[in-house]
Every structure is written in C-alpha cells, then in structure tokens.
C-alpha cells in the first residue's frame, strides 16, 4: 500500500513537472488588426488636414483658424489612441508533460504607479491614486491530444495550436528563434502523429 501511494505521488509530481517556461512582452493582436487600428486612429487628423488645406484653397479665414486649432488636439488624441493600441501584454508560459498553460496581463513599466500618483498631486485624475496593476488572466490550455492542427509563424515567432481547422487557436509566442525551434521539436514528441503542421504568417484570432 505504501509503495502504491508513493508511486501515485511520484506520477502526480511528474504530471505537474514544469518542462519549459518563459516570459515575454508582445502585442496581443495580429499584424492585420494592428494596421487597421492605427489606420483608423490616423483618419481623424488626415481629414482635418484636408479640411485645413481646403480652407486655405478657398480663402475662408474662419475655417482656416478652426482647422489650425483642431490639428494639435486631433494629433494628441490620435497619439493617445495609438499608444493604447501599441501597449504591450506580458505573457507567461509554462509547459507540462500533458498540457501547456499561460497567463497574460497588460504590461505597465515600473514607473507607471509613481506617474499616476504624480498626476494626482498636480490636481487631476484623483481616481488614479488607488490604481493597481491588473491581475493576470489565466489560460489553462488543453491536453496535447486535443490539438489536431498547428500553425507555425516564423516571421513573428508564434505557434498556434488548433483543435479544428479554423482561424482561431491557443497561441504561444517566443522571444527568440532558438526557443521556438526547441518548442516545435517538443511538440513533435507529444502531439499525435496525424497533426497537420502549416507554416505561414498568422493572421487569425488569438485566444
């Protein structure tokens, strides 16, 4: 009985043993989504500049003055939206013998909390005084046997696991090519031999 209990504990330990783990900061969106979002943010300033040029062309001084006042505000607003779009996410990955899981949360530099408190001290943004870093979102993943398709994106160093042949899956990002190749070699040892591997730039949805 003692031997059987010891064996079970050892099996449980091996099951939850961390084989690989890494962290990185990256954008939590596809390149296509990033391009579209930035384009939308720049539309306002572009239209405003066209309006100002038209006002100068027609000689309407009122419209010229209005347009010149609007340009700085539109550029500042667009910059703020683009900064939000380009805000990186901190990803943490852990690989186990039977599955992979990840955590992610928006990345804030170490000085962010002090910056918000500084804003409060000059009389604005009182709600920021109690600001805290967001809690990470946990993604438990699925057992290796559940995956039947794998997309390998070497350009952006992303590997996506799919249960079905659809443009959505559990994405894993890598800080360098060596780790991507190491993980890809590991997948060939744990996934079914029938899994279909495809190499292309990933433009699908992320989970």
mmCIF file of N, CA and C in Angstrom, residues 81-164:
data_model
loop_
_atom_site.group_PDB
_atom_site.id
_atom_site.type_symbol
_atom_site.label_atom_id
_atom_site.label_comp_id
_atom_site.label_asym_id
_atom_site.label_seq_id
_atom_site.Cartn_x
_atom_site.Cartn_y
_atom_site.Cartn_z
ATOM 1 N N UNK A 81 -4.629 57.275 -28.570
ATOM 2 C CA UNK A 81 -5.247 56.019 -29.000
ATOM 3 C C UNK A 81 -4.201 55.050 -29.550
ATOM 4 N N UNK A 82 -3.248 55.563 -30.318
ATOM 5 C CA UNK A 82 -2.201 54.697 -30.861
ATOM 6 C C UNK A 82 -1.349 54.117 -29.732
ATOM 7 N N UNK A 83 -1.086 54.929 -28.694
ATOM 8 C CA UNK A 83 -0.326 54.430 -27.543
ATOM 9 C C UNK A 83 -1.059 53.280 -26.872
ATOM 10 N N UNK A 84 -2.398 53.382 -26.786
ATOM 11 C CA UNK A 84 -3.179 52.290 -26.196
ATOM 12 C C UNK A 84 -3.140 51.053 -27.087
ATOM 13 N N UNK A 85 -3.223 51.267 -28.407
ATOM 14 C CA UNK A 85 -3.195 50.144 -29.343
ATOM 15 C C UNK A 85 -1.855 49.409 -29.268
ATOM 16 N N UNK A 86 -0.779 50.180 -29.113
ATOM 17 C CA UNK A 86 0.563 49.599 -29.115
ATOM 18 C C UNK A 86 1.036 49.188 -27.725
ATOM 19 N N UNK A 87 0.143 49.269 -26.730
ATOM 20 C CA UNK A 87 0.535 48.831 -25.390
ATOM 21 C C UNK A 87 0.762 47.325 -25.390
ATOM 22 N N UNK A 88 1.879 46.916 -24.878
ATOM 23 C CA UNK A 88 2.241 45.504 -24.915
ATOM 24 C C UNK A 88 1.594 44.723 -23.776
ATOM 25 N N UNK A 89 1.509 43.423 -23.981
ATOM 26 C CA UNK A 89 0.984 42.500 -22.979
ATOM 27 C C UNK A 89 2.122 41.613 -22.492
ATOM 28 N N UNK A 90 2.148 41.355 -21.191
ATOM 29 C CA UNK A 90 3.156 40.461 -20.619
ATOM 30 C C UNK A 90 2.603 39.042 -20.609
ATOM 31 N N UNK A 91 3.275 38.135 -21.316
ATOM 32 C CA UNK A 91 2.853 36.739 -21.406
ATOM 33 C C UNK A 91 3.796 35.857 -20.590
ATOM 34 N N UNK A 92 3.217 34.915 -19.851
ATOM 35 C CA UNK A 92 3.989 33.906 -19.114
ATOM 36 C C UNK A 92 3.512 32.523 -19.551
ATOM 37 N N UNK A 93 4.427 31.679 -19.999
ATOM 38 C CA UNK A 93 4.072 30.343 -20.480
ATOM 39 C C UNK A 93 4.733 29.277 -19.616
ATOM 40 N N UNK A 94 3.986 28.182 -19.396
ATOM 41 C CA UNK A 94 4.501 27.025 -18.659
ATOM 42 C C UNK A 94 4.089 25.760 -19.401
ATOM 43 N N UNK A 95 5.070 24.925 -19.699
ATOM 44 C CA UNK A 95 4.827 23.689 -20.444
ATOM 45 C C UNK A 95 4.971 22.505 -19.496
ATOM 46 N N UNK A 96 3.939 21.647 -19.468
ATOM 47 C CA UNK A 96 3.925 20.450 -18.626
ATOM 48 C C UNK A 96 3.887 19.207 -19.515
ATOM 49 N N UNK A 97 4.125 18.042 -18.951
ATOM 50 C CA UNK A 97 4.100 16.824 -19.767
ATOM 51 C C UNK A 97 2.780 16.594 -20.491
ATOM 52 N N UNK A 98 1.644 17.054 -19.911
ATOM 53 C CA UNK A 98 0.349 16.747 -20.518
ATOM 54 C C UNK A 98 -0.366 17.947 -21.113
ATOM 55 N N UNK A 99 0.151 19.180 -20.927
ATOM 56 C CA UNK A 99 -0.526 20.351 -21.477
ATOM 57 C C UNK A 99 0.381 21.574 -21.363
ATOM 58 N N UNK A 100 -0.106 22.689 -21.913
ATOM 59 C CA UNK A 100 0.561 23.978 -21.777
ATOM 60 C C UNK A 100 -0.451 24.969 -21.229
ATOM 61 N N UNK A 101 -0.002 25.926 -20.431
ATOM 62 C CA UNK A 101 -0.891 26.961 -19.926
ATOM 63 C C UNK A 101 -0.167 28.295 -19.935
ATOM 64 N N UNK A 102 -0.943 29.376 -19.861
ATOM 65 C CA UNK A 102 -0.332 30.702 -19.915
ATOM 66 C C UNK A 102 -1.112 31.689 -19.061
ATOM 67 N N UNK A 103 -0.437 32.769 -18.706
ATOM 68 C CA UNK A 103 -1.050 33.918 -18.046
ATOM 69 C C UNK A 103 -0.668 35.152 -18.852
ATOM 70 N N UNK A 104 -1.554 36.134 -18.877
ATOM 71 C CA UNK A 104 -1.192 37.383 -19.533
ATOM 72 C C UNK A 104 -1.894 38.553 -18.867
ATOM 73 N N UNK A 105 -1.262 39.708 -18.940
ATOM 74 C CA UNK A 105 -1.854 40.948 -18.435
ATOM 75 C C UNK A 105 -1.166 42.111 -19.142
ATOM 76 N N UNK A 106 -1.840 43.255 -19.186
ATOM 77 C CA UNK A 106 -1.252 44.427 -19.810
ATOM 78 C C UNK A 106 0.042 44.797 -19.093
ATOM 79 N N UNK A 107 1.034 45.161 -19.881
ATOM 80 C CA UNK A 107 2.338 45.498 -19.304
ATOM 81 C C UNK A 107 2.407 46.990 -18.987
ATOM 82 N N UNK A 108 2.762 47.299 -17.752
ATOM 83 C CA UNK A 108 2.988 48.679 -17.330
ATOM 84 C C UNK A 108 4.415 48.787 -16.803
ATOM 85 N N UNK A 109 5.186 49.773 -17.270
ATOM 86 C CA UNK A 109 6.550 49.946 -16.744
ATOM 87 C C UNK A 109 6.528 50.187 -15.238
ATOM 88 N N UNK A 110 7.666 50.001 -14.599
ATOM 89 C CA UNK A 110 7.755 50.143 -13.145
ATOM 90 C C UNK A 110 7.382 51.545 -12.667
ATOM 91 N N UNK A 111 7.593 52.550 -13.527
ATOM 92 C CA UNK A 111 7.332 53.927 -13.094
ATOM 93 C C UNK A 111 5.861 54.326 -13.222
ATOM 94 N N UNK A 112 4.989 53.447 -13.744
ATOM 95 C CA UNK A 112 3.603 53.819 -14.014
ATOM 96 C C UNK A 112 2.867 54.264 -12.759
ATOM 97 N N UNK A 113 3.007 53.496 -11.683
ATOM 98 C CA UNK A 113 2.297 53.837 -10.448
ATOM 99 C C UNK A 113 2.729 55.202 -9.928
ATOM 100 N N UNK A 114 4.032 55.484 -9.944
ATOM 101 C CA UNK A 114 4.516 56.789 -9.497
ATOM 102 C C UNK A 114 4.027 57.903 -10.419
ATOM 103 N N UNK A 115 3.930 57.603 -11.720
ATOM 104 C CA UNK A 115 3.445 58.597 -12.674
ATOM 105 C C UNK A 115 2.003 58.979 -12.367
ATOM 106 N N UNK A 116 1.142 57.978 -12.123
ATOM 107 C CA UNK A 116 -0.255 58.257 -11.813
ATOM 108 C C UNK A 116 -0.380 59.066 -10.522
ATOM 109 N N UNK A 117 0.422 58.738 -9.531
ATOM 110 C CA UNK A 117 0.376 59.490 -8.277
ATOM 111 C C UNK A 117 0.850 60.925 -8.490
ATOM 112 N N UNK A 118 1.805 61.105 -9.395
ATOM 113 C CA UNK A 118 2.257 62.454 -9.712
ATOM 114 C C UNK A 118 1.161 63.275 -10.364
ATOM 115 N N UNK A 119 0.380 62.625 -11.234
ATOM 116 C CA UNK A 119 -0.748 63.311 -11.865
ATOM 117 C C UNK A 119 -1.744 63.765 -10.811
ATOM 118 N N UNK A 120 -1.977 62.904 -9.817
ATOM 119 C CA UNK A 120 -2.905 63.245 -8.738
ATOM 120 C C UNK A 120 -2.407 64.468 -7.978
ATOM 121 N N UNK A 121 -1.117 64.531 -7.722
ATOM 122 C CA UNK A 121 -0.556 65.619 -6.923
ATOM 123 C C UNK A 121 -0.704 66.973 -7.600
ATOM 124 N N UNK A 122 -0.777 66.993 -8.923
ATOM 125 C CA UNK A 122 -0.949 68.275 -9.610
ATOM 126 C C UNK A 122 -2.416 68.605 -9.821
ATOM 127 N N UNK A 123 -3.296 67.801 -9.220
ATOM 128 C CA UNK A 123 -4.700 68.200 -9.170
ATOM 129 C C UNK A 123 -5.630 67.538 -10.154
ATOM 130 N N UNK A 124 -5.201 66.494 -10.855
ATOM 131 C CA UNK A 124 -6.097 65.821 -11.794
ATOM 132 C C UNK A 124 -6.029 64.324 -11.579
ATOM 133 N N UNK A 125 -7.072 63.653 -12.063
ATOM 134 C CA UNK A 125 -7.079 62.192 -12.036
ATOM 135 C C UNK A 125 -7.101 61.607 -10.656
ATOM 136 N N UNK A 126 -7.944 62.110 -9.749
ATOM 137 C CA UNK A 126 -8.000 61.606 -8.385
ATOM 138 C C UNK A 126 -8.259 60.122 -8.298
ATOM 139 N N UNK A 127 -8.984 59.584 -9.259
ATOM 140 C CA UNK A 127 -9.303 58.157 -9.232
ATOM 141 C C UNK A 127 -8.065 57.299 -9.440
ATOM 142 N N UNK A 128 -6.985 57.904 -9.935
ATOM 143 C CA UNK A 128 -5.777 57.129 -10.211
ATOM 144 C C UNK A 128 -4.961 56.836 -8.958
ATOM 145 N N UNK A 129 -5.281 57.519 -7.846
ATOM 146 C CA UNK A 129 -4.497 57.327 -6.627
ATOM 147 C C UNK A 129 -4.543 55.882 -6.142
ATOM 148 N N UNK A 130 -5.677 55.214 -6.362
ATOM 149 C CA UNK A 130 -5.835 53.831 -5.900
ATOM 150 C C UNK A 130 -5.523 52.819 -7.002
ATOM 151 N N UNK A 131 -4.878 53.268 -8.081
ATOM 152 C CA UNK A 131 -4.612 52.374 -9.212
ATOM 153 C C UNK A 131 -3.668 51.251 -8.801
ATOM 154 N N UNK A 132 -3.982 50.050 -9.261
ATOM 155 C CA UNK A 132 -3.125 48.894 -9.038
ATOM 156 C C UNK A 132 -2.956 48.142 -10.346
ATOM 157 N N UNK A 133 -1.873 47.424 -10.452
ATOM 158 C CA UNK A 133 -1.641 46.635 -11.662
ATOM 159 C C UNK A 133 -2.723 45.566 -11.799
ATOM 160 N N UNK A 134 -3.197 45.333 -13.027
ATOM 161 C CA UNK A 134 -4.258 44.336 -13.217
ATOM 162 C C UNK A 134 -3.774 42.926 -12.919
ATOM 163 N N UNK A 135 -4.702 42.093 -12.460
ATOM 164 C CA UNK A 135 -4.375 40.697 -12.200
ATOM 165 C C UNK A 135 -4.218 39.950 -13.530
ATOM 166 N N UNK A 136 -3.271 39.033 -13.626
ATOM 167 C CA UNK A 136 -3.101 38.267 -14.872
ATOM 168 C C UNK A 136 -4.322 37.400 -15.177
ATOM 169 N N UNK A 137 -4.612 37.249 -16.460
ATOM 170 C CA UNK A 137 -5.662 36.326 -16.899
ATOM 171 C C UNK A 137 -5.025 34.953 -17.136
ATOM 172 N N UNK A 138 -5.663 33.927 -16.617
ATOM 173 C CA UNK A 138 -5.099 32.580 -16.725
ATOM 174 C C UNK A 138 -5.752 31.829 -17.879
ATOM 175 N N UNK A 139 -4.938 31.179 -18.707
ATOM 176 C CA UNK A 139 -5.424 30.361 -19.820
ATOM 177 C C UNK A 139 -4.904 28.937 -19.607
ATOM 178 N N UNK A 140 -5.764 28.019 -19.158
ATOM 179 C CA UNK A 140 -5.297 26.674 -18.794
ATOM 180 C C UNK A 140 -4.863 25.817 -19.966
ATOM 181 N N UNK A 141 -5.275 26.164 -21.184
ATOM 182 C CA UNK A 141 -4.907 25.328 -22.316
ATOM 183 C C UNK A 141 -5.681 24.020 -22.327
ATOM 184 N N UNK A 142 -5.281 23.117 -23.200
ATOM 185 C CA UNK A 142 -5.936 21.819 -23.342
ATOM 186 C C UNK A 142 -4.883 20.716 -23.354
ATOM 187 N N UNK A 143 -5.302 19.472 -23.080
ATOM 188 C CA UNK A 143 -4.358 18.345 -23.199
ATOM 189 C C UNK A 143 -3.819 18.249 -24.621
ATOM 190 N N UNK A 144 -2.617 17.734 -24.754
ATOM 191 C CA UNK A 144 -1.990 17.645 -26.076
ATOM 192 C C UNK A 144 -2.843 16.873 -27.069
ATOM 193 N N UNK A 145 -3.563 15.867 -26.617
ATOM 194 C CA UNK A 145 -4.356 15.043 -27.529
ATOM 195 C C UNK A 145 -5.511 15.797 -28.171
ATOM 196 N N UNK A 146 -5.864 16.962 -27.613
ATOM 197 C CA UNK A 146 -6.994 17.727 -28.147
ATOM 198 C C UNK A 146 -6.619 18.516 -29.404
ATOM 199 N N UNK A 147 -5.325 18.699 -29.644
ATOM 200 C CA UNK A 147 -4.892 19.512 -30.781
ATOM 201 C C UNK A 147 -4.681 18.638 -32.018
ATOM 202 N N UNK A 148 -5.190 19.143 -33.156
ATOM 203 C CA UNK A 148 -5.072 18.400 -34.418
ATOM 204 C C UNK A 148 -4.395 19.214 -35.522
ATOM 205 N N UNK A 149 -4.208 20.511 -35.282
ATOM 206 C CA UNK A 149 -3.565 21.378 -36.274
ATOM 207 C C UNK A 149 -2.608 22.329 -35.552
ATOM 208 N N UNK A 150 -1.515 22.655 -36.213
ATOM 209 C CA UNK A 150 -0.530 23.586 -35.654
ATOM 210 C C UNK A 150 -0.103 24.556 -36.755
ATOM 211 N N UNK A 151 -0.158 25.846 -36.451
ATOM 212 C CA UNK A 151 0.328 26.873 -37.369
ATOM 213 C C UNK A 151 1.635 27.437 -36.829
ATOM 214 N N UNK A 152 2.655 27.462 -37.666
ATOM 215 C CA UNK A 152 3.972 27.972 -37.271
ATOM 216 C C UNK A 152 4.235 29.273 -38.026
ATOM 217 N N UNK A 153 4.334 30.362 -37.297
ATOM 218 C CA UNK A 153 4.619 31.675 -37.873
ATOM 219 C C UNK A 153 6.036 32.074 -37.460
ATOM 220 N N UNK A 154 6.996 31.828 -38.335
ATOM 221 C CA UNK A 154 8.393 32.116 -38.002
ATOM 222 C C UNK A 154 8.695 33.620 -38.064
ATOM 223 N N UNK A 155 7.956 34.357 -38.875
ATOM 224 C CA UNK A 155 8.215 35.793 -39.011
ATOM 225 C C UNK A 155 7.979 36.518 -37.691
ATOM 226 N N UNK A 156 6.848 36.210 -37.047
ATOM 227 C CA UNK A 156 6.511 36.867 -35.779
ATOM 228 C C UNK A 156 6.751 35.961 -34.572
ATOM 229 N N UNK A 157 7.355 34.805 -34.801
ATOM 230 C CA UNK A 157 7.699 33.846 -33.733
ATOM 231 C C UNK A 157 6.471 33.472 -32.900
ATOM 232 N N UNK A 158 5.495 32.894 -33.583
ATOM 233 C CA UNK A 158 4.253 32.457 -32.939
ATOM 234 C C UNK A 158 3.939 31.035 -33.394
ATOM 235 N N UNK A 159 3.525 30.184 -32.462
ATOM 236 C CA UNK A 159 2.997 28.862 -32.789
ATOM 237 C C UNK A 159 1.581 28.789 -32.241
ATOM 238 N N UNK A 160 0.637 28.403 -33.099
ATOM 239 C CA UNK A 160 -0.775 28.355 -32.710
ATOM 240 C C UNK A 160 -1.258 26.915 -32.765
ATOM 241 N N UNK A 161 -1.894 26.470 -31.678
ATOM 242 C CA UNK A 161 -2.455 25.122 -31.605
ATOM 243 C C UNK A 161 -3.952 25.201 -31.906
ATOM 244 N N UNK A 162 -4.442 24.322 -32.785
ATOM 245 C CA UNK A 162 -5.862 24.326 -33.142
ATOM 246 C C UNK A 162 -6.479 22.963 -32.836
ATOM 247 N N UNK A 163 -7.716 23.018 -32.347
ATOM 248 C CA UNK A 163 -8.485 21.775 -32.203
ATOM 249 C C UNK A 163 -9.158 21.422 -33.519
ATOM 250 N N UNK A 164 -9.557 22.456 -34.274
ATOM 251 C CA UNK A 164 -10.181 22.277 -35.582
ATOM 252 C C UNK A 164 -9.478 23.183 -36.579
#
